[in-house]
Tab-separated table of C-alpha atoms and ligand atoms in Angstrom:
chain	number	residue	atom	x	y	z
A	1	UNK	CA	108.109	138.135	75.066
A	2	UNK	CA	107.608	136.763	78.532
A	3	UNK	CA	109.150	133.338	79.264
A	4	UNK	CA	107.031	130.431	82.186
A	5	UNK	CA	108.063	127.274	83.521
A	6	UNK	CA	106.424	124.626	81.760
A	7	UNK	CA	103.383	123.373	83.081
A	8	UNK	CA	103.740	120.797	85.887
A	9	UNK	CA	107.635	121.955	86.621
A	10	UNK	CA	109.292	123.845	89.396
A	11	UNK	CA	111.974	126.048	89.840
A	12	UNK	CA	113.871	125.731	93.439
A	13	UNK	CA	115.134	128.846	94.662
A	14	UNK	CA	117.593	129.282	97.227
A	15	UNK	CA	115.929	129.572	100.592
A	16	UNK	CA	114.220	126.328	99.438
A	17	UNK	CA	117.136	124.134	97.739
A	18	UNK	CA	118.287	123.703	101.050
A	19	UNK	CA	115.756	121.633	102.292
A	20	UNK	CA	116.442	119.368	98.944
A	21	UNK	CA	119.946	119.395	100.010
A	22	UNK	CA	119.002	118.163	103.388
A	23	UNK	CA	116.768	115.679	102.079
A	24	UNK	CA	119.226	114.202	99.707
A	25	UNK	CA	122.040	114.294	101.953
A	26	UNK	CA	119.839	112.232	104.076
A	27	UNK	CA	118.943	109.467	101.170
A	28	UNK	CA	123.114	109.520	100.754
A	29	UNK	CA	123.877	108.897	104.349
A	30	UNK	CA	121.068	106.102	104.627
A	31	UNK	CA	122.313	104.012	101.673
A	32	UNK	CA	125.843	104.385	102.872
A	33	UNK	CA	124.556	103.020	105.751
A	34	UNK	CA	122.933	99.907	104.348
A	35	UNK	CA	125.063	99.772	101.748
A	36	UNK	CA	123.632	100.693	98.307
A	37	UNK	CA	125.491	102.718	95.359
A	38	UNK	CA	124.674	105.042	93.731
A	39	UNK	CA	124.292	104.834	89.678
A	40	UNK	CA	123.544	107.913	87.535
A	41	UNK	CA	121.600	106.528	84.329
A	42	UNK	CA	120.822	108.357	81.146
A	43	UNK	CA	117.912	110.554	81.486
A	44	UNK	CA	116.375	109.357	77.952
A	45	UNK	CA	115.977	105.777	77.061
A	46	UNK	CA	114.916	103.945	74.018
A	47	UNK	CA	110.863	104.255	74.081
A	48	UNK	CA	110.590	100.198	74.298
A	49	UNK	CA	112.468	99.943	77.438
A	50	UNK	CA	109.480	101.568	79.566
A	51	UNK	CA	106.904	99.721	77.038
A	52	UNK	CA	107.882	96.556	78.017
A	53	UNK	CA	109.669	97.307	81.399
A	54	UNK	CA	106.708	99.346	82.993
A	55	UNK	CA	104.262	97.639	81.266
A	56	UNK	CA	101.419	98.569	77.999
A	57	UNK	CA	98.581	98.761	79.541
A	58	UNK	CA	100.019	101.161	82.137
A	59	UNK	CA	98.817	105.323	83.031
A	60	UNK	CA	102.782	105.369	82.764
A	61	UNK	CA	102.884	104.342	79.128
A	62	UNK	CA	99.369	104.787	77.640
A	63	UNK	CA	99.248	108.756	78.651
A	64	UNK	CA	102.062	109.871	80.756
A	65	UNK	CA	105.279	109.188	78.460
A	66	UNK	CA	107.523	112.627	77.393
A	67	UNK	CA	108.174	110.303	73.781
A	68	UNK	CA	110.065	111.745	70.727
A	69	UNK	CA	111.700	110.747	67.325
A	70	UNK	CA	115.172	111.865	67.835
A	71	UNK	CA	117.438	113.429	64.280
A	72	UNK	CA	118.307	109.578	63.944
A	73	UNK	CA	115.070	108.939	63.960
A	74	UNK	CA	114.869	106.624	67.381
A	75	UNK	CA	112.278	106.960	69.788
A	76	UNK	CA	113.216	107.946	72.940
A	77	UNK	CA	111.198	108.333	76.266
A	78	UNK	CA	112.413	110.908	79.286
A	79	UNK	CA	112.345	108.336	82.122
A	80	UNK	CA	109.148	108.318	83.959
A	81	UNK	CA	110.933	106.527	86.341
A	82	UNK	CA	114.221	105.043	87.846
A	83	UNK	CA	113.740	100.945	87.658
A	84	UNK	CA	113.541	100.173	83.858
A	85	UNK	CA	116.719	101.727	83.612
A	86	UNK	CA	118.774	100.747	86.752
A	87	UNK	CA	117.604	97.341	85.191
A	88	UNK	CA	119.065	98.002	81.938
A	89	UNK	CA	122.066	99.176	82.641
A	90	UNK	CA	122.506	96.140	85.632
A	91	UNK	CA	122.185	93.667	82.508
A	92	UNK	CA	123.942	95.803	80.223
A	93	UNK	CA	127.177	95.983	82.083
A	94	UNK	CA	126.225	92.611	83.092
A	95	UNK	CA	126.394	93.439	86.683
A	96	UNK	CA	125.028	89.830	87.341
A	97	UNK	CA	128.394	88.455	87.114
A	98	UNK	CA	128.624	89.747	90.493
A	99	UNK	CA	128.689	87.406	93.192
A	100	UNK	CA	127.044	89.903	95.777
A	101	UNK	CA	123.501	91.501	95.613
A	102	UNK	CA	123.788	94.521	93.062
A	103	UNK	CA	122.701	96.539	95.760
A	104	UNK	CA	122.398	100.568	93.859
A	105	UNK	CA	120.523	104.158	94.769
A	106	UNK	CA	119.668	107.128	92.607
A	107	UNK	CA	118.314	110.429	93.238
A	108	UNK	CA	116.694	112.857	90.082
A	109	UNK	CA	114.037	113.643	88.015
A	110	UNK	CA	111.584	111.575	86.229
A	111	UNK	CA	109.361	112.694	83.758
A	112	UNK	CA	105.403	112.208	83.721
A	113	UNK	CA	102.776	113.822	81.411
A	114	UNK	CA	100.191	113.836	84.186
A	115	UNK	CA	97.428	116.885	85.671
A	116	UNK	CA	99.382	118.685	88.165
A	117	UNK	CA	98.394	119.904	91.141
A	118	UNK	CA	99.950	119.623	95.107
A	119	UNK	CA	102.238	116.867	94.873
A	120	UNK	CA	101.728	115.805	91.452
A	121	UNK	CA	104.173	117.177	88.591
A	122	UNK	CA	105.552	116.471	85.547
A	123	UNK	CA	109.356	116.757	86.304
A	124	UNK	CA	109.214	115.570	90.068
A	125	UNK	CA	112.275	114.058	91.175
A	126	UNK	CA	112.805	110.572	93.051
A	127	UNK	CA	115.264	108.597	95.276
A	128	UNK	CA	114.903	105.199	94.578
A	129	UNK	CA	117.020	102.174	95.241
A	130	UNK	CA	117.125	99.036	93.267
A	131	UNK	CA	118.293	95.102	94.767
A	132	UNK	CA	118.764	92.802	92.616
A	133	UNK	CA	120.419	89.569	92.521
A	134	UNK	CA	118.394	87.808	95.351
A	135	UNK	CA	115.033	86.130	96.196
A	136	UNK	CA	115.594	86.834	100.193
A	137	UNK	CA	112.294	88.364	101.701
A	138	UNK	CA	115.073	89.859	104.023
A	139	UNK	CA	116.306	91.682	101.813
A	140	UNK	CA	112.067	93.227	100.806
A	141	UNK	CA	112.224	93.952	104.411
A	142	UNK	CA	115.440	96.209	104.560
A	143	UNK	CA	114.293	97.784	101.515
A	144	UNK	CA	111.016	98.659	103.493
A	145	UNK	CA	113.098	99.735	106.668
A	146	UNK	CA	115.361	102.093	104.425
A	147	UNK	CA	112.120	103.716	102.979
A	148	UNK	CA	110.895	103.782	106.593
A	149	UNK	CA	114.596	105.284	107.996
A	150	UNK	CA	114.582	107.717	105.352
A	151	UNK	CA	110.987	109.339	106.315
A	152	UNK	CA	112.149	108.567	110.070
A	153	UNK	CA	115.517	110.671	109.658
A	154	UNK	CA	113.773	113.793	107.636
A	155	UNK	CA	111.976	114.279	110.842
A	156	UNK	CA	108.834	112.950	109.301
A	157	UNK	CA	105.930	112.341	111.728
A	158	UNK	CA	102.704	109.574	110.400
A	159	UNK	CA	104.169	108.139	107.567
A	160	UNK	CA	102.129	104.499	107.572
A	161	UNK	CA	103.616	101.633	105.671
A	162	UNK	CA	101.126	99.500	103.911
A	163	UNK	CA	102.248	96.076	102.421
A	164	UNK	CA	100.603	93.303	100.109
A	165	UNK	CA	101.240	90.361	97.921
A	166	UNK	CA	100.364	90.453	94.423
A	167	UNK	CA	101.854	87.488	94.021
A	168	UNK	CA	103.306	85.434	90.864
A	169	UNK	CA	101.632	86.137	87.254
A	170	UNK	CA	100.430	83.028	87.487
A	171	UNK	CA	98.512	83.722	90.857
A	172	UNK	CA	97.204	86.879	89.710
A	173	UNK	CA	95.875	85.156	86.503
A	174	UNK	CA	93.891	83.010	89.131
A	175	UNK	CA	92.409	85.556	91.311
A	176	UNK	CA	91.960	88.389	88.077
A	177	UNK	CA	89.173	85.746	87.560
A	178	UNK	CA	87.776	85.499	91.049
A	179	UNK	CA	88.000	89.188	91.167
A	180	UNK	CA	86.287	89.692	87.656
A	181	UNK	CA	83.369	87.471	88.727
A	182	UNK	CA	82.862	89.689	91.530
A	183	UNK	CA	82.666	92.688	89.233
A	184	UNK	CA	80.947	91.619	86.769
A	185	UNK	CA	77.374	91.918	88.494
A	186	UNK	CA	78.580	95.688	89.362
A	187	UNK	CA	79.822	96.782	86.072
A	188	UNK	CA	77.356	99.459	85.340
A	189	UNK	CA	77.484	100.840	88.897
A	190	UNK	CA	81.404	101.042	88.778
A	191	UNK	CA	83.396	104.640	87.183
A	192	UNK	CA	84.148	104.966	83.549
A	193	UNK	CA	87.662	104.179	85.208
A	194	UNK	CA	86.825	101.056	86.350
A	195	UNK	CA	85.019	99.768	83.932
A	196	UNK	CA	87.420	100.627	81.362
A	197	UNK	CA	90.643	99.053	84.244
A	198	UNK	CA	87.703	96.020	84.217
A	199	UNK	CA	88.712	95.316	80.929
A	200	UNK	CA	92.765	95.960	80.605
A	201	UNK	CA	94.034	95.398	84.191
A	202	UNK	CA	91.303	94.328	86.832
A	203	UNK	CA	93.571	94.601	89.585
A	204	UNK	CA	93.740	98.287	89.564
A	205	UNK	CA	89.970	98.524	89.891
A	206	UNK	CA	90.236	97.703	93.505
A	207	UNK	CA	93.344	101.204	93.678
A	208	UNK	CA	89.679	103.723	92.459
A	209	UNK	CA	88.873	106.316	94.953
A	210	UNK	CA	85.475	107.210	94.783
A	211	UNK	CA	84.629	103.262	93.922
A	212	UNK	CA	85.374	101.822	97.621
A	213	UNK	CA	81.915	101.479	98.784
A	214	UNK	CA	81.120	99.493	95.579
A	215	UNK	CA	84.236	96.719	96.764
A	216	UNK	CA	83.182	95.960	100.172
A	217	UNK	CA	83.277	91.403	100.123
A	218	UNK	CA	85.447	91.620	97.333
A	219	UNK	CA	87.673	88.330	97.040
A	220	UNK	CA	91.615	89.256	98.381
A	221	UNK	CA	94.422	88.388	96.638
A	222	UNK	CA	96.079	87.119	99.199
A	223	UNK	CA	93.041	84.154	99.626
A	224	UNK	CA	94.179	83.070	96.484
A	225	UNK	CA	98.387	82.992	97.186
A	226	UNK	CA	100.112	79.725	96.214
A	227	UNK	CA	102.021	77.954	99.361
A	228	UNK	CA	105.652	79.362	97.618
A	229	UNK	CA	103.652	83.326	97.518
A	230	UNK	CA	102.256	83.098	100.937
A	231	UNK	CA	105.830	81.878	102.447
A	232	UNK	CA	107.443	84.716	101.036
A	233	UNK	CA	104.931	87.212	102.340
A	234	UNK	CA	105.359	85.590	105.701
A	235	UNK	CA	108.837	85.798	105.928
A	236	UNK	CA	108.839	89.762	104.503
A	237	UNK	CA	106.112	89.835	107.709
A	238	UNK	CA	108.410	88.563	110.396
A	239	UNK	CA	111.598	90.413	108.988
A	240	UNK	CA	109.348	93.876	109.322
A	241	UNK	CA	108.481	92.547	112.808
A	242	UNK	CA	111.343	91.668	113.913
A	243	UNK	CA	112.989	94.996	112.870
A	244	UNK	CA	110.095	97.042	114.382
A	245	UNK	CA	109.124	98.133	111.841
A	246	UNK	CA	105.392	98.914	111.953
A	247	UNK	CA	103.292	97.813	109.140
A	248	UNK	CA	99.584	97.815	107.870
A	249	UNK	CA	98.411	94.879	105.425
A	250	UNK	CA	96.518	96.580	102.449
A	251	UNK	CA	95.324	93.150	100.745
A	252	UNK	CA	93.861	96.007	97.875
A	253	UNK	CA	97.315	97.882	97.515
A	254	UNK	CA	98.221	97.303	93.641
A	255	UNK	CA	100.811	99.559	92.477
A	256	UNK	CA	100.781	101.356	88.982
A	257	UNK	CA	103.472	99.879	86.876
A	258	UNK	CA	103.134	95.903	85.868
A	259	UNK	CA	106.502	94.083	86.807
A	260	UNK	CA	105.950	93.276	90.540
A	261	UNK	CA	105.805	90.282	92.065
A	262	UNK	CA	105.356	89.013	95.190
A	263	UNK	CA	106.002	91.943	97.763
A	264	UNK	CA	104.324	95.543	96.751
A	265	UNK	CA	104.648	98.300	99.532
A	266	UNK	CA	103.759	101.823	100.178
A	267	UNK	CA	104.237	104.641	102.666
A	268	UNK	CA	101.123	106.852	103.424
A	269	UNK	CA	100.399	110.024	105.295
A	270	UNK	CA	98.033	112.873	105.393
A	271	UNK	CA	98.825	116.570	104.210
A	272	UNK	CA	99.344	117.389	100.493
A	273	UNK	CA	96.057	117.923	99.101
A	274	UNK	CA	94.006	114.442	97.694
A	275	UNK	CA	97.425	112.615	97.449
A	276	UNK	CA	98.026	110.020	100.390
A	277	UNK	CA	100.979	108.114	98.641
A	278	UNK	CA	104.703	109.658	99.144
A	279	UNK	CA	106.570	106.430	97.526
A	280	UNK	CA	105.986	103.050	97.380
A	281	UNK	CA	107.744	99.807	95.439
A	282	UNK	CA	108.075	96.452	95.385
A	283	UNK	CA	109.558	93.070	94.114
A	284	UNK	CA	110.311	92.422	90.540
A	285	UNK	CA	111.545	88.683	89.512
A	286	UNK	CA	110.655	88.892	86.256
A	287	UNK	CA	111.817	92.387	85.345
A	288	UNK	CA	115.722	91.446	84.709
A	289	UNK	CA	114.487	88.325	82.261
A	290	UNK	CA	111.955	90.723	80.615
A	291	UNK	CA	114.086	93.007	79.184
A	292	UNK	CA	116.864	90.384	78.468
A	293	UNK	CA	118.895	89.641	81.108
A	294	UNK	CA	119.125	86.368	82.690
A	295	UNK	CA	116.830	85.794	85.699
A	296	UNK	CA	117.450	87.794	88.227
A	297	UNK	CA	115.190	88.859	90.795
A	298	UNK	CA	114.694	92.126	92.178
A	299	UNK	CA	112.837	94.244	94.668
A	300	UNK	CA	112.962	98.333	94.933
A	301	UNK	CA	111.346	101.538	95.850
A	302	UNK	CA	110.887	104.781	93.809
A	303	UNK	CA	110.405	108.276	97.274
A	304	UNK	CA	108.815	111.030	95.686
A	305	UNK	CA	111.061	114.168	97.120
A	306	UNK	CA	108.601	116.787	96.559
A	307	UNK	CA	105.798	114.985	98.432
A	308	UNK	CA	108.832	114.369	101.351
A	309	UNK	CA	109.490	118.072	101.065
A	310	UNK	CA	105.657	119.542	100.844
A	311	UNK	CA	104.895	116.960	104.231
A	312	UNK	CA	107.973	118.684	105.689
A	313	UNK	CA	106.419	121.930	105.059
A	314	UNK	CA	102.920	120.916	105.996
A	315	UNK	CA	104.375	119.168	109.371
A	316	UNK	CA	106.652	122.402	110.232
A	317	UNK	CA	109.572	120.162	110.321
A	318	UNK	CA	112.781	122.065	111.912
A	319	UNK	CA	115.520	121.629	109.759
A	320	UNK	CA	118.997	122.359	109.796
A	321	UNK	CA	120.484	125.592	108.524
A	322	UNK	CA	122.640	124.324	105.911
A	323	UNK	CA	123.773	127.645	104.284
A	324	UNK	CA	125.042	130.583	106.468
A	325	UNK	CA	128.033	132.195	106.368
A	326	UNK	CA	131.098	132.102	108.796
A	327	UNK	CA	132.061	135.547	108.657
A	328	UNK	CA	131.097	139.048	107.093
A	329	UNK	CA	134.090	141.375	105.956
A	330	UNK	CA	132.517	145.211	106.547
A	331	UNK	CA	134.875	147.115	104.649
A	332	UNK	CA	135.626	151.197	104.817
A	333	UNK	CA	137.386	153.148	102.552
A	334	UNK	CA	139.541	151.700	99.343
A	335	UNK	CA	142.423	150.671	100.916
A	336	UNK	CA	140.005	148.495	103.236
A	337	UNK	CA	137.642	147.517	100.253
A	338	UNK	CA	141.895	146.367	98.520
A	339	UNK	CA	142.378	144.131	101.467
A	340	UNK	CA	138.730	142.433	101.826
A	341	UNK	CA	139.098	140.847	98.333
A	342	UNK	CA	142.401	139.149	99.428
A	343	UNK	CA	141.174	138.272	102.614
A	344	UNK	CA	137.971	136.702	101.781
A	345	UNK	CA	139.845	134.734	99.536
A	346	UNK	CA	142.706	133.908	101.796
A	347	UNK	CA	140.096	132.920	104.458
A	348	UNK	CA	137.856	130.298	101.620
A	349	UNK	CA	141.349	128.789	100.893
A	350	UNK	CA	141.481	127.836	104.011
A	351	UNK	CA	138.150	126.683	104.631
A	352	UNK	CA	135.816	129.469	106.009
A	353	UNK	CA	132.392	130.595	104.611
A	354	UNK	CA	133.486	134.330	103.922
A	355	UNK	CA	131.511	137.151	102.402
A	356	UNK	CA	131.906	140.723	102.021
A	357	UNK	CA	130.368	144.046	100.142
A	358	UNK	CA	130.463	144.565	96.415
A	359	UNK	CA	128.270	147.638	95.990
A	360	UNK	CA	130.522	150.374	98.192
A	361	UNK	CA	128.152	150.568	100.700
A	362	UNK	CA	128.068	152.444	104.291
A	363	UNK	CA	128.821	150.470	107.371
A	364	UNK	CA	125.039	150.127	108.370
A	365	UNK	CA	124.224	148.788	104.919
A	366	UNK	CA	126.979	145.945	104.843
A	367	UNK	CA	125.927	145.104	109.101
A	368	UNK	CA	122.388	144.459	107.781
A	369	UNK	CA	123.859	142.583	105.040
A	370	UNK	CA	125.656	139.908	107.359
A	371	UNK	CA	122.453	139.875	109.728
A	372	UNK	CA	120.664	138.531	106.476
A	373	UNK	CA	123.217	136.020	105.702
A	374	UNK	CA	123.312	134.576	109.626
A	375	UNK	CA	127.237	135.502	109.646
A	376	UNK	CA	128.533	134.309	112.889
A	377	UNK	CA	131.530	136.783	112.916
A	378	UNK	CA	131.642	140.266	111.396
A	379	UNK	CA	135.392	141.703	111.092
A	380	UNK	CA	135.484	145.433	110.152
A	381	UNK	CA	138.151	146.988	108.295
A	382	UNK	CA	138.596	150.770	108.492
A	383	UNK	CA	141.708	152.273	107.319
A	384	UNK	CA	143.108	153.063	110.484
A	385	UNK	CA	142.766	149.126	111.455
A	386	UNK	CA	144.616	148.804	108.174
A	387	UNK	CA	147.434	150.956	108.674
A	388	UNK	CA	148.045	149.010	112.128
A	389	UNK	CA	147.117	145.672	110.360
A	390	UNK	CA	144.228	144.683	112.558
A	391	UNK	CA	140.696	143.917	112.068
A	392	UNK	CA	137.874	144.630	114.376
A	393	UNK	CA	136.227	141.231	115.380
A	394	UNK	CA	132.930	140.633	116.396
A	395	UNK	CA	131.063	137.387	117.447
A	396	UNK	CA	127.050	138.527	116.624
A	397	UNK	CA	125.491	135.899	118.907
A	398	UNK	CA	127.761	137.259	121.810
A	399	UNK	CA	128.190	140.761	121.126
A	400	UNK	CA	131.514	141.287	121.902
A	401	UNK	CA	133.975	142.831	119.791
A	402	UNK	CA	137.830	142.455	119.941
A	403	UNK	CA	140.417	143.632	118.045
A	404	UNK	CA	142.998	141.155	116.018
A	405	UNK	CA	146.007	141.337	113.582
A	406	UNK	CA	144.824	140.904	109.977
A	407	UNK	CA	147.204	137.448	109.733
A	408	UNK	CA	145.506	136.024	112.768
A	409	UNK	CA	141.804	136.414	111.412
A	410	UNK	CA	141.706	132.427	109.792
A	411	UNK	CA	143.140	130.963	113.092
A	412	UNK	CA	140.830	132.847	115.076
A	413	UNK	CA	137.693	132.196	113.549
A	414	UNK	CA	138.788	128.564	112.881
B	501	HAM	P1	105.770	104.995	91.539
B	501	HAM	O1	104.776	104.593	92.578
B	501	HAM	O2	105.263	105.211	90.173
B	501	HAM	O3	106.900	103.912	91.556
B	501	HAM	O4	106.498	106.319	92.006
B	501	HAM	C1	107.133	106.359	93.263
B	501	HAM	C2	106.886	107.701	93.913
B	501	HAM	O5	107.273	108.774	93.042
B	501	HAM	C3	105.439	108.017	94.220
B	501	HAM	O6	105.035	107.404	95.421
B	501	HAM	C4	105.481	109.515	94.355
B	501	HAM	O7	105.961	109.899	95.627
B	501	HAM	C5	106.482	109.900	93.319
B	501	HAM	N1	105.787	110.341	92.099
B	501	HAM	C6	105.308	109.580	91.097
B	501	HAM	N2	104.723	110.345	90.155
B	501	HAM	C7	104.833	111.624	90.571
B	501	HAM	C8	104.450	112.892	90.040
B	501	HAM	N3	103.842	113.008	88.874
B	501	HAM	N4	104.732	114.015	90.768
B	501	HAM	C9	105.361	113.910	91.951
B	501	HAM	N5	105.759	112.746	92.495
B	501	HAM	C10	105.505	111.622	91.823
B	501	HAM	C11	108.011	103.917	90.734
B	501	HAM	O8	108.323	104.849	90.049
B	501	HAM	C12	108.853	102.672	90.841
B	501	HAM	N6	109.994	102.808	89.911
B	501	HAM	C13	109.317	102.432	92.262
B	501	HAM	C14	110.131	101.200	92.364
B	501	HAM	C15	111.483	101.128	92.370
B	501	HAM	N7	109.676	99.966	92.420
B	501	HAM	C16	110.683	99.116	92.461
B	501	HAM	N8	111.798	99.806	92.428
């Protein structure tokens, strides 16, 4: 019996994790900075949640849900994604009854039943930050900058913002018409996609790929915003511009999931396969009320990390060493091999990266051995260091060796 992943999962190796650890460290530092928490939310949530959060006549929750009947016979859904239950858990611990923005980040997997390929999985992992509590189009506009700071920071080069209105439900009601009477004529032209999307949620007919040609003159939402929409999109407008933020108006960008309102955003860039997207989000007013909390508005965006890390790779982005060791222990002989196992742990206690051999192998074998780990130092013990209680220290980068008592190793290296 041989044992694969799953279809549409990944392991990450060492070698790799560290550019996740980078990555995430990043997200951290960013939200510390504008001041969002983080939550940690169940992984699983009741099956409803998503249906009525993200929306029934989504991809999300027509074909992409991981849904089972638990032994107490619930229905559950692994998340395929981080807002329905930030939202949940915001109303459940009535978080409302704060007097500040709820302002809260979370990094992890999601869950989609989708065809995978470059960029596209079915556990793929997101940072995502949720604001709720305010109708501010300042506060669309910082999420947008922290979206835009975090691909900035990675080291990121290209990464376009594109923003658009989709307005109120009522709005969209308005212009679903307008649009529909401009797609009517083309119906049997259009993809199967389209003209099923024609019929469920017209909006999305305008996201098809290989349809574009097919929408040139077709009516733009944002012709049809009422004074209160357009005001809002203004204001997110001169907030981006007055931040420096660049930004790209998409007036066809409709996201995938059904609660946003107003403000819908996402980052672009070239280099992982057919996929263009690398995260995107949006404003939510009705979200809160929908799933029975009071109303509370809300805007958000969902970063897909293994698009952020694939563009990394594709873009040959530097990054930082974050493992390495600080110091190899090459130990001779018994006595020698006695003392490396208290010293490496004598020198961890006190804060140094130590390693050291665990197979009895020659000097040349355990040298190689720190080269591969990037030690810094190497200290070799032979027995007749021992007997004097000294260690032979060397700094690799400079070459030079010198010799040092045993008790002064952690001071020296520190
Ligand atoms: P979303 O556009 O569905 O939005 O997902 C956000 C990002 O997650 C995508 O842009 C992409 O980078 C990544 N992603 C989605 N599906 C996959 C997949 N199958 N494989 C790899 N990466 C994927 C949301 O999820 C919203 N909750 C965002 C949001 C938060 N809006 C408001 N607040």
């Amino acid at each position: 019996m041989k044992f694969q992943k799953s279809p549409g999962t990944q392991d990450i190796l060492p070698g790799v994790v560290e550019r996740w650890q980078f990555v995430e460290s990043k997200a951290r530092d960013i939200c510390s900075r504008f001041n969002f928490r983080e939550i940690r939310t169940p992984l699983f949530e009741s099956t409803e949640l998503f249906q009525r959060g993200v929306g029934e006549t989504t991809d999300i929750v027509e074909k992409e849900m991981y849904t089972f009947v638990d032994r107490g016979e619930r229905s559950l859904t692994l998340r395929p994604e981080g807002t329905a239950g930030v939202v949940r858990s915001y109303v459940e611990n009535k978080l409302f009854g704060d007097p500040d923005v709820s302002k809260l980040y979370y990094i992890g997997p999601m869950f989609r039943y989708e065809r995978a390929q470059a960029g596209r999985y079915r556990q793929f992992h997101q940072f995502g930050v949720e604001a709720i509590g305010s109708v501010d189009p300042a506060l669309d506009a910082e999420v947008i900058a922290l979206g835009y700071s975090f691909y900035t920071e990675v080291g990121l080069k290209g990464v376009r913002v594109e923003i658009n209105s989709v307005g109120t439900p009522a709005v969209r009601a308005a212009f679903r018409e307008r649009l529909l009477a401009f797609l009517e004529p083309k119906r049997e032209i259009l993809c199967k996609d389209c003209q099923s999307r024609m019929d469920r949620n017209p909006l999305r007919v305008l996201d098809c790929k290989t349809d574009q040609a097919h929408f040139e003159g077709a009516p733009s939402i944002l012709d049809s915003l009422d004074e209160e929409c357009t005001a809002h999109f203004d204001k997110v407008k001169q907030c981006l511009s007055d931040m420096g933020i660049p930004f790209e108006i998409n007036h066809r960008l409709v996201r995938g999931l059904d609660y946003y309102t107003h403000t819908a955003f996402e980052y672009k860039a070239e280099g992982i396969g057919a996929i263009d997207t690398v995260g995107g989000g949006g404003r939510y007013n009705g979200l809160v009320s929908d799933i029975g909390g009071p109303e509370q508005p809300g805007v958000g965006l969902g970063l897909g990390l293994e698009r952020t890390i694939l563009l990394l790779e594709h873009q040959k982005t530097e990054l930082p060493n974050l493992h390495g060791i600080d110091v190899y222990i090459v130990a001779l002989g018994e006595a020698a091999d006695r003392e490396a196992t208290k010293l490496v742990y004598e020198l961890r206690r006190q804060g140094i990266r130590a390693e050291r051999d665990y197979q009895g192998r020659k000097m040349k074998a355990q040298l190689k051995s720190a080269d591969r780990l990037g030690a810094r130092f190497t200290a070799i013990l032979g027995d007749d260091e021992l007997a004097r209680g000294e260690i032979a220290l060397k700094d690799m980068a400079q070459g030079e060796q010198r010799i040092v008592a045993i008790s002064a190793l952690a001071g020296e290296l520190k």
